[in-house]
Amino acid sequence: MELDFLATVLLSSLSSASILLIATLGLAVVYGLMGVINLAHGEFLMVGAYSALTATQIGLPYPLAIPFAVAMTMLIGATVELLIIRKLYGRIFDTMLATWGLGMVFNQAAVLIFGTVSPGIGMPQWNFQIGDYSLAFYPIAMIFVAAVMLAFVYFLMTHTVYGMKARASIQEPQMAQAIGIDSSRVNTMTFAIGCGLAGFAGAILLPIIPATPSMGLFFAVKGFLTVVVAGPVALTGSAITALGLGGGASVTASFMTSVVGDVFFFLMTALLLWLYPLGISANWRRKL
Amino acid sequence: MKNLLGTVSLVSAMTLTSTAALAEVKVGAIFDLTGGLNIYGIQQDNALDLAIASVNAAGGVNGEEVVVVGYDAQSELSKYTQFAQTAVLRDGIAAMFAGLTSSSREAIRPIFREANIPYFYSSLYEGGACDKQTFVTGSSASQQLSVLMEWAVENYGPRIYIMAPDYNFGTISGHWVHEYAKQLGAEVVGEDYLALSVTDYAPTIQKIQASNPDLVVALPVGAAQTGFLEQFAAAGLKDSIGVVSTNYGSGNQQVVVSPQAGEGLVSAMGYFPSVESDANAEFLAAWEEAYGTDTPVVAGAVDVWNAVHLWAAAANKAGTTDADEVIAALESGLTFEAPNGTVTLEPGSHHLRQDIYIARGDANNGFEIIATFEDSEPTYENEVCNLIDNPDAAEHFTPEG
């Protein structure tokens, strides 16, 4: 095996893992800090993608379309939390069912608003050469984006007042309330942030994955499994799981076939859940 | 919106039945109006409504008005069988127009066979369906690939890489690529069959570069696989490696893909909106009046249009909508001046002899037709399936090995 092939496999597998992490982080935050599995996460991603697409269509440059998408999805996320999620605290299966249904509603709403095909925005046609292999620049840049995103969420949770309140609300809910933290407001914020992260993912991945009403489904399964395998330590756990499962699947796909890559992903998931039923991070001392 | 229209047509169908002032013929329709497959289903259903309206405007079938009983299969297989049963048992339909995926066709084909109702399947597909009651108006994989591969090898070179979805449409199409490559003295240097949910094509793109092909036969199905074309172009490979397809454009992928990625991609199908003929101009004018110009018409819509007109012609010829006589009329070598050229229903195989067009993506998310192969035969289906000599055949033929 030539060195240049190995180098491209390494880089693009890292980029695959990063794309998975970008798409999953919002789900991980909501699950880790609220104990809510948001099955409409993929649809929030789709809403982000369409928001960014619409923004570029009305003339906003793409870099400005991304914050627009984040703002839209946060707003919708906060509304959903107030109207639906709030009523279902502690009922994890009911929440899953409600968000699953919500996802269907979003999906069909997108069909009605945008139709079934929308023009893509295309990927920057930059590429670079490693030996005999040429690689597109944009997907590789996602490695950097994922790192920044992870650092941002870590900072938000550890170095801001909101972050401390959010962690307090989930770790010691009664104590948090006793010292005057309005945990329901904190939860609304957390859910909105989770949705905003999904919106960011949809917008930043738009050049790679074109906006379609059903795009949420592509990430629903793998994102969900990543979060479940990661377990209670949402951030570090998800990052490591995305790297291991997503990256591993991509390496496998490069040397064998994409189908074997998928088999690797799901077999590893099953194996890890068998070894760590509560997720790989169940016994970690870290909290984030 | 389409749901509403569906309901309205259902309701109007019911009111018409209850008043029963006019003699009428009911036909069934099951398409995916919602869910992931509706990029095809909505247009198929629109084409059906348009075709029925045009048949009725021309005096209906044997002087009777044709009424549609429509269902939305919601991109779910189980809904197909459920609605097919309902249509047969309750609605009393004279013909059925339904289905997009091969699995949906195979799920409901036995129901119409059992009920002896002509069933029209209108989508490009991997080929090989053979059943007395089933009529296929889309093109088959061998029909498209036979002309495309010859063109592609001549224009790009003999080293071929296959990128296809990992189910029967992809694998059978892959088989035909191997077969034609052998006949043309070309070589398949690599292949990758991908799940429909794959969004990351970096591994495929590396393997393509590692095997150094002259052309890639890309058969992306669904929204996620459209991303392959974008990623392939962004890696800078489009200029050195040709990309040909038998389904690029069938779901208006050329609109989704950016112009940079879509320009120069080659597709071979039974219809492109840029076909130049009077029949197509008329058809497009009627379509645009009814549905506007937002999305280009896909091949599957024209396949439905042709199916309805062939059925109506057969029923008029037979002078009745009785299934046996209509099927006999359909097997009489019917031709129809379709938007995509003259089409002929092959009596033996129940497939269409039709023009196959090779088109190249232009810089404005459209297609420019670069070659027309008139009156292309469904070779494989004609070879394996003869329902005149063998009317009891009910098979889905797949090529050996």
XYZ file of C-alpha atoms in Angstrom:
689
model
C 0.000 0.000 0.000
C 1.443 3.339 -1.033
C 2.057 6.095 1.440
C -0.048 8.628 -0.441
C -3.071 6.327 -0.352
C -2.642 5.830 3.395
C -2.360 9.556 3.956
C -5.538 10.275 1.992
C -7.399 7.504 3.799
C -6.302 8.937 7.146
C -7.325 12.477 6.235
C -10.653 11.600 4.730
C -11.532 9.223 7.564
C -10.826 12.021 10.006
C -13.085 14.198 7.907
C -15.843 11.530 7.932
C -15.607 11.306 11.694
C -15.724 15.090 11.960
C -18.821 15.307 9.778
C -20.519 12.725 11.990
C -19.484 14.671 15.088
C -20.722 17.977 13.653
C -24.067 16.395 12.865
C -24.320 14.711 16.272
C -23.108 17.290 18.769
C -26.463 19.017 19.217
C -28.126 15.700 19.951
C -25.393 14.884 22.462
C -25.771 18.191 24.286
C -29.536 17.807 24.638
C -29.235 14.195 25.757
C -26.310 14.830 28.079
C -27.733 17.920 29.757
C -31.462 17.226 29.674
C -31.756 13.460 29.353
C -33.982 14.055 26.336
C -33.423 12.173 23.103
C -34.521 14.515 20.372
C -35.511 12.308 17.458
C -36.341 15.408 15.434
C -32.645 16.337 15.571
C -32.128 15.338 11.950
C -35.055 17.530 10.937
C -33.568 20.476 12.809
C -30.474 19.870 10.750
C -32.679 19.975 7.667
C -34.287 23.228 8.858
C -30.789 24.666 9.254
C -29.859 23.589 5.759
C -32.975 25.140 4.235
C -32.556 28.317 6.286
C -29.022 28.733 4.999
C -30.123 27.901 1.470
C -32.954 30.432 1.581
C -30.613 33.041 3.008
C -28.168 32.571 0.144
C -31.027 32.684 -2.346
C -32.157 36.094 -1.110
C -28.618 37.334 -1.560
C -26.917 36.842 1.810
C -23.328 35.616 1.449
C -22.867 32.048 2.667
C -20.778 32.917 5.784
C -23.673 35.112 6.984
C -26.234 32.480 6.083
C -24.778 30.188 8.750
C -25.564 32.415 11.774
C -28.980 33.045 10.240
C -29.608 29.291 10.178
C -28.442 28.978 13.788
C -30.764 31.755 14.903
C -33.728 30.219 13.079
C -33.229 26.760 14.509
C -32.635 28.107 18.045
C -35.879 30.034 17.821
C -37.823 27.025 16.606
C -36.059 24.842 19.174
C -37.034 27.152 22.037
C -40.642 27.175 20.847
C -40.721 23.397 20.635
C -39.286 23.116 24.143
C -41.924 25.456 25.557
C -44.833 23.840 23.745
C -43.936 20.150 23.782
C -40.783 18.973 25.532
C -41.608 20.811 28.777
C -44.765 18.796 29.252
C -42.905 15.539 28.924
C -39.990 15.856 31.372
C -38.872 12.536 32.752
C -40.950 10.565 30.254
C -38.156 9.573 27.934
C -40.186 7.311 25.646
C -42.999 9.824 25.320
C -40.440 12.455 24.427
C -38.962 10.211 21.784
C -42.376 9.561 20.316
C -43.305 13.245 20.349
C -40.054 14.356 18.717
C -40.307 11.557 16.147
C -43.752 12.832 15.190
C -42.479 16.385 15.174
C -39.777 15.294 12.745
C -42.432 13.952 10.369
C -44.309 17.243 10.571
C -41.124 19.203 9.782
C -40.326 16.859 6.930
C -43.713 17.312 5.280
C -43.751 21.046 5.999
C -40.474 21.328 4.103
C -42.019 19.504 1.142
C -44.943 21.931 1.144
C -42.779 25.038 1.493
C -39.773 24.175 -0.652
C -41.015 21.411 -2.921
C -39.081 18.222 -3.351
C -36.017 19.517 -5.167
C -34.093 22.657 -4.370
C -30.942 23.815 -6.090
C -27.774 23.094 -4.149
C -25.186 25.767 -3.460
C -22.265 23.661 -4.624
C -18.953 23.020 -2.960
C -15.975 25.337 -3.352
C -14.041 23.754 -6.207
C -10.765 23.804 -4.269
C -8.760 20.669 -4.076
C -5.234 19.616 -3.271
C -2.972 16.798 -4.244
C -1.326 14.138 -2.085
C 0.860 12.031 -4.333
C -1.441 10.566 -6.968
C -4.593 11.472 -5.087
C -6.641 14.590 -5.285
C -8.828 15.595 -2.357
C -11.626 18.140 -2.100
C -10.695 20.848 0.371
C -14.087 21.546 1.917
C -14.742 18.140 3.560
C -11.215 18.162 4.990
C -11.874 21.618 6.441
C -14.658 19.986 8.473
C -11.964 18.522 10.757
C -11.121 22.035 11.841
C -14.814 23.015 12.075
C -15.563 20.024 14.327
C -12.640 20.922 16.601
C -13.799 24.519 16.902
C -17.384 23.427 17.521
C -16.278 21.056 20.264
C -14.119 23.742 21.884
C -16.994 26.209 21.703
C -19.465 23.905 23.418
C -16.871 22.954 26.037
C -16.222 26.614 26.754
C -19.942 27.369 26.861
C -20.577 24.633 29.392
C -17.572 25.225 31.635
C -16.843 28.945 31.503
C -20.231 30.647 31.310
C -22.898 31.213 33.909
C -25.422 29.463 31.697
C -23.155 26.430 31.448
C -22.776 26.156 35.199
C -26.517 26.473 35.697
C -27.184 23.891 33.023
C -24.814 21.393 34.587
C -26.141 22.103 38.050
C -29.706 21.561 36.831
C -28.910 18.137 35.492
C -26.495 16.954 38.189
C -28.276 18.232 41.271
C -31.714 19.397 40.122
C -33.215 19.911 43.578
C -30.185 21.687 44.930
C -30.063 23.841 41.835
C -33.645 24.879 42.307
C -33.095 25.461 45.999
C -30.397 28.020 45.279
C -32.643 29.804 42.839
C -31.762 28.449 39.424
C -34.808 28.494 37.204
C -34.173 25.066 35.763
C -37.010 25.200 33.258
C -35.565 28.339 31.686
C -32.163 26.706 31.627
C -33.686 23.694 29.887
C -35.349 25.853 27.249
C -31.947 27.399 26.593
C -30.221 24.009 26.444
C -32.743 22.617 24.003
C -32.467 25.743 21.866
C -28.675 25.414 21.866
C -28.928 21.773 20.867
C -31.208 22.712 17.984
C -28.962 25.627 17.077
C -26.032 23.214 16.846
C -28.130 21.043 14.530
C -28.932 24.115 12.464
C -25.247 24.996 12.326
C -24.492 21.460 11.158
C -27.117 21.622 8.423
C -25.790 24.963 7.227
C -22.079 24.126 7.315
C -22.642 20.730 5.658
C -24.956 22.195 2.995
C -22.230 22.227 0.330
C -21.544 18.528 0.982
C -25.070 17.275 1.563
C -27.688 19.129 -0.489
C -30.854 20.271 1.280
C -33.744 17.855 0.837
C -36.776 17.397 3.074
C -35.702 13.893 4.088
C -32.006 14.617 4.704
C -32.514 14.359 8.458
C -32.919 10.611 8.150
C -29.345 10.184 6.919
C -28.031 11.310 10.259
C -30.832 10.122 12.498
C -29.638 6.540 12.919
C -25.899 7.038 13.127
C -26.192 10.179 15.228
C -28.549 8.472 17.643
C -26.278 5.426 17.970
C -23.240 7.618 18.497
C -24.928 9.382 21.390
C -26.147 6.138 22.938
C -22.712 4.509 22.700
C -21.110 7.654 24.099
C -23.236 7.543 27.233
C -23.548 10.158 29.976
C -20.376 12.148 29.312
C -21.867 13.931 26.348
C -19.023 15.939 24.874
C -15.867 13.854 25.261
C -17.833 10.639 24.860
C -19.425 11.719 21.598
C -16.158 13.024 20.206
C -14.374 9.755 20.921
C -17.289 7.640 19.671
C -17.630 9.638 16.467
C -13.910 9.300 15.876
C -13.899 5.557 16.545
C -17.127 4.549 14.812
C -17.277 7.117 12.005
C -13.551 7.108 11.326
C -13.340 3.330 11.618
C -16.237 2.852 9.217
C -14.605 5.180 6.732
C -11.227 3.401 6.916
C -12.995 0.069 6.457
C -14.912 1.455 3.491
C -11.691 2.687 1.897
C -9.994 -0.685 2.046
C -13.073 -2.827 1.442
C -16.554 -1.658 0.442
C -18.952 0.897 1.828
C -21.258 -1.891 2.873
C -18.511 -3.454 4.986
C -17.913 0.038 6.402
C -21.536 0.176 7.537
C -21.323 -3.350 8.913
C -18.289 -2.263 10.922
C -20.224 0.703 12.312
C -23.216 -1.324 13.446
C -21.244 -4.327 14.708
C -18.982 -2.081 16.769
C -22.053 -0.318 18.131
C -23.594 -3.613 19.170
C -20.320 -4.809 20.680
C -19.746 -1.603 22.620
C -23.286 -1.565 23.958
C -22.890 -5.172 25.019
C -19.676 -4.336 26.885
C -20.919 -0.961 28.187
C -24.714 -1.059 28.393
C -24.809 2.500 29.728
C -22.374 3.857 27.171
C -18.584 3.901 27.105
C -18.418 6.900 29.396
C -20.611 5.427 32.150
C -17.746 5.080 34.600
C -15.723 8.102 33.656
C -15.033 10.702 36.272
C -15.296 13.530 33.760
C -18.645 15.202 33.548
C -18.548 16.697 30.060
C -51.364 20.504 -1.454
C -51.144 17.283 -3.417
C -52.797 15.525 -0.520
C -55.620 17.948 -0.812
C -55.895 17.409 -4.548
C -55.849 13.677 -3.976
C -58.626 13.987 -1.457
C -60.579 16.249 -3.730
C -60.311 13.864 -6.640
C -61.273 11.001 -4.329
C -64.243 12.933 -3.012
C -65.308 13.977 -6.479
C -64.935 10.384 -7.585
C -67.256 9.360 -4.772
C -69.862 12.025 -5.505
C -69.836 11.083 -9.140
C -70.373 7.466 -8.206
C -73.281 8.236 -5.948
C -75.046 10.433 -8.479
C -74.107 8.108 -11.332
C -75.604 10.397 -13.908
C -72.791 9.770 -16.369
C -71.342 6.445 -17.325
C -67.783 6.343 -16.105
C -64.704 4.185 -15.913
C -62.585 4.114 -12.793
C -58.845 3.706 -12.809
C -56.641 3.412 -9.759
C -53.440 5.273 -8.939
C -50.950 4.690 -6.136
C -47.938 6.971 -6.010
C -45.668 8.334 -3.291
C -47.061 11.806 -2.706
C -45.342 12.146 0.655
C -42.145 10.770 2.152
C -38.698 10.436 0.653
C -39.785 9.128 -2.745
C -42.111 11.986 -3.534
C -39.485 13.640 -5.735
C -40.750 11.107 -8.266
C -44.251 10.342 -6.997
C -45.721 13.839 -7.125
C -44.755 14.249 -10.764
C -46.049 10.783 -11.637
C -49.373 11.680 -10.062
C -49.474 15.062 -11.787
C -48.826 13.353 -15.108
C -51.629 10.892 -14.429
C -54.148 13.669 -13.743
C -53.027 15.518 -16.850
C -53.239 12.409 -19.022
C -56.687 11.481 -17.734
C -57.872 15.032 -18.399
C -56.536 14.806 -21.935
C -58.199 11.430 -22.494
C -61.493 12.807 -21.201
C -61.184 15.929 -23.346
C -60.825 13.658 -26.357
C -64.100 11.923 -25.514
C -63.065 9.554 -22.745
C -62.896 5.812 -23.161
C -65.677 4.361 -25.336
C -67.650 7.528 -24.677
C -67.362 7.144 -20.902
C -65.589 9.524 -18.606
C -62.448 8.243 -16.884
C -62.266 8.897 -13.150
C -59.197 8.403 -10.965
C -59.266 6.809 -7.538
C -55.953 8.002 -6.137
C -53.916 6.888 -3.140
C -50.770 8.175 -1.466
C -48.397 5.319 -0.626
C -46.319 7.599 1.650
C -43.078 5.997 0.390
C -43.992 2.881 2.351
C -44.197 -0.564 0.865
C -46.966 -1.796 3.127
C -49.217 1.037 1.955
C -48.858 -0.172 -1.628
C -50.279 -3.605 -0.914
C -52.952 -2.169 1.348
C -54.197 0.353 -1.230
C -53.862 -2.114 -4.096
C -56.198 -4.478 -2.239
C -58.621 -1.655 -1.496
C -58.621 -0.537 -5.110
C -59.320 -4.059 -6.318
C -61.905 -5.055 -3.713
C -63.769 -1.808 -3.169
C -63.229 0.606 -6.013
C -63.850 -1.667 -8.983
C -61.087 -0.229 -11.122
C -60.506 -1.032 -14.804
C -56.769 -0.391 -14.720
C -54.077 0.525 -12.222
C -51.200 2.987 -12.546
C -48.810 2.670 -9.643
C -45.364 2.321 -8.231
C -41.917 3.749 -8.400
C -39.445 1.329 -6.839
C -39.088 -2.207 -8.068
C -39.993 -3.445 -4.621
C -43.315 -1.602 -4.804
C -44.024 -3.162 -8.210
C -43.143 -6.637 -7.025
C -45.314 -6.160 -3.929
C -48.464 -5.326 -5.860
C -47.961 -7.163 -9.165
C -49.450 -10.436 -7.808
C -52.548 -8.601 -6.599
C -53.424 -7.369 -10.091
C -52.512 -10.697 -11.597
C -54.912 -12.402 -9.235
C -57.641 -9.831 -9.927
C -56.881 -9.800 -13.680
C -56.587 -6.015 -13.935
C -54.087 -4.383 -16.313
C -51.339 -2.821 -14.225
C -49.012 -0.132 -15.579
C -45.609 0.415 -14.012
C -44.032 3.664 -15.138
C -40.469 4.161 -14.068
C -37.030 3.380 -15.384
C -35.883 0.218 -13.660
C -33.458 -2.706 -13.774
C -35.655 -4.675 -16.210
C -36.974 -8.216 -16.339
C -40.566 -7.978 -15.060
C -42.756 -10.380 -17.011
C -46.434 -10.854 -16.227
C -49.608 -11.002 -18.340
C -51.298 -8.159 -16.452
C -48.203 -5.975 -16.044
C -47.160 -3.359 -18.610
C -43.943 -1.392 -18.236
C -43.658 2.020 -19.869
C -40.326 3.072 -18.389
C -37.034 2.075 -19.939
C -35.069 -0.900 -18.639
C -31.424 -0.941 -17.587
C -30.288 -2.973 -20.588
C -32.252 -0.730 -22.948
C -30.438 2.358 -21.673
C -27.025 0.844 -20.973
C -26.675 -0.854 -24.355
C -26.592 2.514 -26.111
C -24.903 4.436 -23.318
C -21.955 2.086 -22.840
C -21.107 2.053 -26.516
C -21.185 5.831 -26.608
C -19.207 6.161 -23.371
C -16.419 3.747 -24.248
C -16.027 5.405 -27.629
C -15.929 8.899 -26.151
C -13.991 8.371 -22.920
C -12.050 5.123 -23.158
C -12.162 1.495 -22.082
C -11.506 1.644 -18.324
C -14.793 1.670 -16.412
C -15.606 2.181 -12.727
C -19.119 1.481 -11.399
C -20.720 3.447 -8.554
C -24.224 2.157 -7.878
C -26.759 1.711 -5.080
C -26.628 -1.575 -3.232
C -29.946 -3.148 -4.233
C -31.306 -4.823 -7.324
C -31.456 -1.713 -9.513
C -27.763 -1.059 -8.856
C -26.450 -4.600 -8.929
C -28.393 -5.624 -12.050
C -27.363 -2.425 -13.804
C -23.816 -3.284 -12.746
C -24.221 -6.691 -14.341
C -25.200 -5.051 -17.645
C -22.230 -2.723 -17.481
C -19.957 -5.779 -17.155
C -21.792 -7.488 -20.007
C -21.552 -4.552 -22.437
C -17.966 -3.829 -21.382
C -17.067 -7.378 -22.405
C -18.824 -6.983 -25.756
C -17.068 -3.674 -26.379
C -13.647 -4.926 -25.359
C -13.616 -2.569 -22.380
C -12.726 -3.403 -18.802
C -14.437 -2.795 -15.463
C -11.522 -1.732 -13.252
C -13.475 -1.314 -10.050
C -16.933 -1.060 -8.532
C -18.565 0.180 -5.366
C -22.134 -0.576 -4.329
C -23.382 1.860 -1.708
C -26.217 1.992 0.788
C -28.776 4.700 0.077
C -27.944 6.453 3.335
C -24.230 6.974 2.679
C -23.411 10.680 2.698
C -19.636 10.525 2.729
C -18.092 9.510 -0.575
C -14.427 10.095 0.243
C -13.652 6.335 0.339
C -15.334 5.796 -3.049
C -13.509 8.744 -4.550
C -10.159 7.380 -3.327
C -10.883 3.975 -4.785
C -11.846 5.555 -8.078
C -8.526 7.384 -8.177
C -6.635 4.256 -7.163
C -8.072 2.281 -10.102
C -7.511 5.104 -12.588
C -10.587 4.731 -14.845
C -11.502 6.642 -18.002
C -15.114 6.868 -16.974
C -17.389 6.291 -13.992
C -20.838 4.810 -14.470
C -22.620 6.557 -11.600
C -26.155 5.521 -10.719
C -26.943 7.666 -7.687
C -30.385 6.988 -6.212
C -31.909 9.358 -3.712
C -30.839 12.635 -2.250
C -27.806 11.406 -0.329
C -26.184 9.766 -3.330
C -26.554 12.959 -5.325
C -23.863 14.267 -2.984
C -21.408 11.889 -4.646
C -21.484 13.981 -7.817
C -20.760 17.147 -5.851
C -17.875 15.571 -3.959
C -16.478 13.999 -7.127
C -16.429 17.372 -8.864
C -14.959 19.174 -5.847
C -12.086 16.683 -5.748
C -11.226 17.984 -9.215
C -11.797 14.668 -10.978
C -14.559 15.675 -13.368
C -12.207 17.019 -16.000
C -10.070 13.910 -16.245
C -12.722 11.207 -15.695
C -16.043 11.075 -17.557
C -19.270 10.460 -15.617
C -22.198 8.685 -17.277
C -25.498 7.583 -15.781
C -28.838 5.996 -16.588
C -30.745 7.769 -13.862
C -29.079 11.142 -13.321
C -31.948 13.555 -13.934
C -34.714 11.031 -13.319
C -35.458 12.823 -10.028
C -34.250 16.225 -11.216
C -30.825 15.724 -9.645
C -29.488 18.233 -12.183
C -31.377 20.925 -10.255
C -29.917 19.882 -6.898
C -26.348 19.550 -8.096
C -24.508 22.853 -8.500
C -23.773 23.951 -12.083
C -20.028 23.413 -11.543
C -20.632 19.780 -10.621
C -23.450 19.124 -13.067
C -21.971 20.554 -16.235
C -20.684 17.810 -18.505
C -22.314 14.859 -16.702
C -23.837 12.504 -19.253
C -27.135 10.713 -18.804
C -29.065 8.294 -21.021
C -32.800 8.107 -20.483
C -36.075 7.745 -22.323
C -37.012 11.392 -21.900
C -35.522 14.812 -21.315
C -37.594 17.994 -21.361
C -35.372 19.304 -24.149
C -36.605 16.665 -26.635
C -37.625 18.534 -29.787
C -40.944 17.378 -31.178
C -44.452 18.709 -31.590
C -45.839 16.127 -29.207
C -43.361 17.232 -26.541
C -44.077 20.918 -27.094
C -47.802 20.253 -26.675
C -47.229 18.103 -23.631
C -44.965 20.675 -21.983
C -47.436 23.474 -22.707
C -50.236 21.524 -21.038
C -47.954 20.636 -18.106
C -46.807 24.203 -17.575
C -50.352 25.476 -17.673
C -51.378 22.997 -14.992
C -48.302 22.903 -12.769
C -46.090 25.863 -13.681
C -42.440 25.834 -14.659
C -40.789 25.478 -11.262
C -39.465 21.964 -11.675
C -38.503 20.301 -14.942
C -40.607 17.306 -16.012
C -38.932 13.968 -15.229
C -38.911 10.826 -17.354
C -41.182 9.000 -14.892
C -43.939 11.550 -15.480
C -43.807 11.018 -19.232
C -43.840 7.258 -18.648
C -47.138 7.643 -16.755
C -48.549 9.904 -19.479
C -47.696 7.248 -22.064
C -49.161 4.463 -19.929
C -52.519 6.226 -19.595
C -52.717 6.963 -23.303
C -51.767 3.416 -24.263
C -54.403 2.019 -21.937
C -57.048 4.419 -23.286
C -56.110 3.557 -26.863
C -56.347 -0.154 -26.088
C -59.706 0.213 -24.350
C -61.056 2.249 -27.265
C -59.731 -0.296 -29.698
C -61.289 -3.166 -27.751
C -64.544 -1.224 -27.404
C -64.705 -2.249 -23.758
C -62.721 -2.022 -20.523
C -62.987 -5.759 -19.953
C -59.519 -6.873 -18.834
C -58.951 -9.747 -21.246
C -59.965 -7.725 -24.278
C -57.963 -4.672 -23.206
C -54.888 -6.845 -22.639
C -55.395 -8.397 -26.069
C -55.600 -4.899 -27.567
C -52.478 -3.838 -25.663
C -50.732 -6.840 -27.194
C -51.662 -5.809 -30.725
C -48.522 -3.745 -31.309
C -49.978 -0.402 -30.218
C -48.018 2.742 -30.976
C -48.388 6.190 -29.492
C -47.009 9.599 -30.474
C -45.448 10.332 -27.109
C -43.567 13.424 -25.896
C -40.415 11.307 -26.113
C -40.998 10.154 -29.699
C -43.015 7.292 -31.107
C -43.332 4.453 -28.619
C -44.452 0.913 -29.428
C -45.737 -1.555 -26.882
C -43.996 -4.876 -27.531
C -46.694 -7.588 -27.569
C -44.453 -10.311 -26.143
C -42.558 -8.563 -23.362
C -45.079 -5.849 -22.390
C -42.212 -3.342 -22.477
C -41.865 -0.243 -24.624
C -39.759 0.135 -27.701
C -38.775 3.781 -27.433
C -36.157 6.396 -28.203
C -33.212 6.592 -25.830
C -31.576 9.987 -25.550
C -28.050 10.713 -24.431
C -27.845 14.164 -22.882
C -25.122 16.242 -21.313
C -25.640 18.527 -18.330
C -25.235 22.189 -19.250
C -24.169 25.162 -17.149
C -27.766 26.138 -16.304
C -28.909 23.021 -14.460
C -30.428 21.643 -17.652
C -29.659 19.041 -20.280
C -28.551 19.292 -23.870
C -29.373 16.233 -25.987
C -26.272 15.051 -27.820
C -27.443 11.773 -29.349
C -30.767 10.056 -30.035
C -31.110 6.315 -30.489
C -34.472 5.928 -32.129
C -36.799 3.071 -31.455
C -34.480 1.236 -29.051
C -35.593 -2.248 -28.219
C -35.930 -3.620 -24.688
C -33.523 -6.343 -25.825
C -33.224 -8.375 -22.669
C -36.957 -8.370 -21.925
C -37.814 -9.336 -25.500
C -35.319 -12.153 -25.239
C -36.496 -13.720 -21.978
C -40.159 -12.790 -21.866
C -42.812 -13.763 -24.390
C -46.293 -13.463 -22.962
C -47.960 -14.307 -26.277
C -46.424 -17.780 -26.429
C -46.331 -18.190 -22.700
C -49.263 -16.268 -21.193
C -48.950 -17.902 -17.781
C -45.439 -16.582 -17.140
C -45.156 -14.537 -13.975
C -41.539 -13.844 -13.311
C -38.988 -11.247 -12.549
C -36.046 -12.270 -14.706
C -32.581 -11.368 -13.589
C -29.534 -11.893 -15.785
C -27.310 -14.832 -14.823
C -24.343 -14.288 -12.678
